[in-house]
Amino acid sequence: MPELPEVETTRRGIAPHCQGQHITRVTVRNGRLRWPVPDDLAARLEGQIIKSVDRRAKYLFLHLEGGAVIVHLGMSGSLRVITDDTPPLTHDHIELELQSGVILRFNDPRRFGCWLWADSPESHPLIASLGPEPLSADFNGPMLFRLSRSKQSPVKSFIMDNHIVVGVGNIYANEALFKAGIHPKRKAGRISLDRYHRLAEAIAETLSAAILMGGTTLRDFVNSDGKPGYFAQSLLVYGRAGEPCKECGTALKEIRMNNRSTVYCPRCQR
DNA sequence: AAAGATGCCTGTAAGC
DNA sequence: TGCTTACAGGCATCTT
């Protein structure tokens, strides 16, 4: 399930193959994604040059002259660089053929992803109201502290709120809260500046480490080469319910919050 | 206004 | 064995 590290891994994988390339052909086999793929997508893209591949939150932008394609991988999406004659398989919904002969192929079994066009992606409704990037200087303890005052919601929901900070999905929220020693159900408004400082650091560290390892593969994530990521072996709590805490040995607990699996150490996290 | 619930999907795993 | 059912989850959107 792609979270920010997986999306960044994908961006780094496809960018060298895309940058400066003419798009020679666009094929949409199944345009029924989270939102319908625009009918005129192929017409807009064919003949254009991909100027750059950028990321904002978990969205990828393929920047062209006069706008960008906004791609989201949803839950199960992947973008792969195809350099041989591997035929498209089930769930290979969209592909871009580039002048170099390389094919950029989008696969998404659950179809929670999207491919949209925006003349100005930064001001697109999906993008405009997003919070800061977790690996930027705009994200830090003091801003978390300030935005959390008067918040009654649990801290886990708070850090997964895209208006507060982007790119913190379920897996990494669990990991970062463990690292910071904060109980996932603690009310966001009742956490000190000091602890928010630790939390901001834990989030940045967790995401950076996962990017370095090429992301986390639990079930189906593959990078642009079709290979899995290796961060799963570094997970401290996620997927380890009932197993001993790596800090204190206490059995990790699993609860459900907002219908999402939440794992924590009842002793280390307060 | 804020917080919680819902729906979109299908592969995988568990249950009968 | 083969069917049915539950579950996984990002995130916009709806409901309370």
PDB file of C-alpha atoms (C1' of nucleotides) in Angstrom, chain B residues 6 12-13:
ATOM      1  C1'  DT B   6     -19.274   5.784   4.627  1.00  0.00           C
ATOM      2  C1'  DT B  12      -6.256 -12.726   0.033  1.00  0.00           C
ATOM      3  C1'  DA B  13      -7.457 -15.329   3.925  1.00  0.00           C
TER       4       DA B  13
END
